[in-house]
Amino acid sequence: GTSQADCAVLVVAAGVGGFEAGISKNGQTREHALLAYTLGVKQMICAVNKMDTAEYSQSRFDEIVKEVSNYIKKIGYNPKAVPFVPVSGWHGDNMVEASTNMGWYKGWSISRKDGDASGTTLIHALDAIIPPQRPTDSPLRLPLQDV
């Protein structure tokens, strides 16, 4: 599960009410971000989904980036190393190809100690994940669950 993931993709709803519920004190956005960090997931991508329901608003995207950045910084992630991508899964905006519906969006850019990266889409962010070094010269380890 999550403890073996190389990267977390935090999907945040952009719609009015959806984001507020997720980022509230007991919201799932907070819970999932904290869980990922606690389980040792070092890299994160934040996909701000349902931008179509937010009428592709730049101000709404900026508000969400600010709120989520503040929270993930508190739990231990570096917001400068987290790409924030506004997407609409329903319409395919900024998933694989850059969307014409968000002309204001010029792409994401991250800086991290392993090297900087930039792009415009979610697939670019996924391609920018740095695979962790695996101890291939050590004995095989398998996680056991529900024994």
XYZ file of C-alpha atoms in Angstrom:
147
model
C 0.000 0.000 0.000
C 0.940 3.551 0.763
C 4.053 2.669 2.765
C 5.692 1.351 -0.426
C 4.730 4.264 -2.685
C 7.426 6.390 -4.334
C 5.100 9.393 -4.593
C 1.708 10.506 -3.337
C -0.759 12.199 -5.661
C -2.986 14.340 -3.486
C -6.176 15.020 -5.449
C -7.953 18.119 -4.138
C -11.435 19.115 -5.313
C -11.603 22.696 -6.602
C -15.383 23.011 -6.364
C -16.902 25.308 -3.753
C -17.610 23.255 -0.635
C -15.534 20.258 -1.732
C -12.176 21.841 -1.023
C -13.370 23.436 2.209
C -14.656 20.077 3.497
C -11.377 18.348 2.597
C -9.086 20.937 4.170
C -11.204 21.387 7.321
C -9.915 20.121 10.673
C -11.077 16.530 10.136
C -11.076 16.615 6.323
C -9.777 13.845 4.084
C -7.305 16.101 2.265
C -5.502 16.747 5.550
C -5.832 13.124 6.620
C -4.405 11.714 3.379
C -1.497 14.159 3.251
C -0.580 13.400 6.861
C -0.933 9.665 6.302
C 1.342 9.752 3.261
C 4.026 11.660 5.160
C 3.715 9.470 8.259
C 4.080 6.317 6.157
C 7.297 7.663 4.636
C 6.186 8.838 1.204
C 8.816 11.481 0.408
C 7.456 12.979 -2.830
C 4.065 14.501 -3.476
C 2.119 15.869 -6.436
C -1.016 17.929 -5.842
C -3.668 17.687 -8.556
C -6.341 20.353 -8.136
C -9.224 18.510 -9.783
C -12.686 19.595 -10.953
C -11.392 22.923 -12.241
C -14.345 22.854 -14.655
C -16.752 23.195 -11.694
C -14.700 26.178 -10.481
C -15.079 27.728 -13.951
C -11.311 27.321 -14.493
C -10.722 30.185 -12.046
C -7.121 31.254 -11.446
C -8.045 32.872 -8.130
C -9.634 29.617 -6.919
C -6.535 27.640 -7.949
C -4.243 30.166 -6.212
C -6.361 29.999 -3.045
C -6.134 26.193 -2.980
C -2.372 26.212 -3.649
C -1.865 28.634 -0.749
C -3.984 26.627 1.712
C -2.569 23.226 0.775
C 1.012 24.574 0.729
C 0.602 25.929 4.263
C -0.731 22.601 5.507
C 1.788 20.292 3.832
C 4.611 22.511 5.109
C 3.329 22.020 8.667
C 3.412 18.233 8.337
C 6.885 18.101 6.787
C 6.714 18.409 2.994
C 8.538 21.192 1.187
C 5.880 23.030 -0.879
C 8.588 24.214 -3.317
C 9.166 20.553 -4.225
C 5.462 19.789 -4.801
C 4.029 20.463 -8.268
C 0.484 21.843 -8.171
C -1.422 21.040 -11.364
C -4.947 22.340 -12.082
C -6.835 19.547 -13.828
C -10.279 18.444 -14.874
C -10.429 14.667 -14.998
C -13.877 14.829 -16.571
C -12.718 16.929 -19.537
C -9.079 15.788 -19.561
C -7.709 19.298 -18.954
C -3.971 19.305 -18.114
C -3.902 15.553 -17.670
C -1.814 14.543 -20.698
C -1.902 17.691 -22.812
C -1.969 21.353 -21.796
C -5.496 22.759 -21.675
C -6.737 25.754 -23.616
C -9.371 26.321 -20.892
C -6.752 27.661 -18.483
C -4.758 30.147 -20.533
C -3.537 31.771 -17.321
C -1.740 28.560 -16.242
C 1.885 28.650 -17.345
C 2.907 25.342 -15.781
C 4.506 24.125 -12.592
C 8.102 24.358 -11.494
C 9.737 22.650 -8.516
C 13.132 22.897 -6.882
C 14.578 20.072 -4.853
C 18.033 18.909 -3.843
C 17.978 16.100 -6.448
C 17.398 18.575 -9.271
C 14.767 20.992 -10.489
C 11.895 20.083 -12.792
C 9.068 21.813 -14.602
C 6.128 20.976 -16.824
C 2.527 21.786 -17.605
C 0.533 18.587 -17.098
C -0.090 15.861 -14.552
C 1.763 13.331 -16.695
C 4.808 15.652 -16.714
C 4.648 15.770 -12.901
C 4.466 11.976 -12.741
C 7.427 11.716 -15.113
C 9.416 14.044 -12.821
C 9.215 11.650 -9.853
C 12.683 10.596 -8.753
C 12.748 6.848 -8.136
C 14.304 6.026 -4.757
C 17.475 3.973 -4.523
C 16.574 0.350 -3.869
C 18.944 -1.864 -1.857
C 19.341 -4.439 -4.626
C 22.473 -5.908 -3.039
C 20.618 -6.714 0.226
C 18.455 -9.763 0.967
C 14.877 -9.727 -0.324
C 12.313 -8.157 2.027
C 8.582 -8.691 1.650
C 5.864 -6.933 3.617
C 3.414 -9.279 5.316
C -0.122 -8.302 6.113
C -3.130 -9.987 7.724
C -1.189 -13.091 8.852
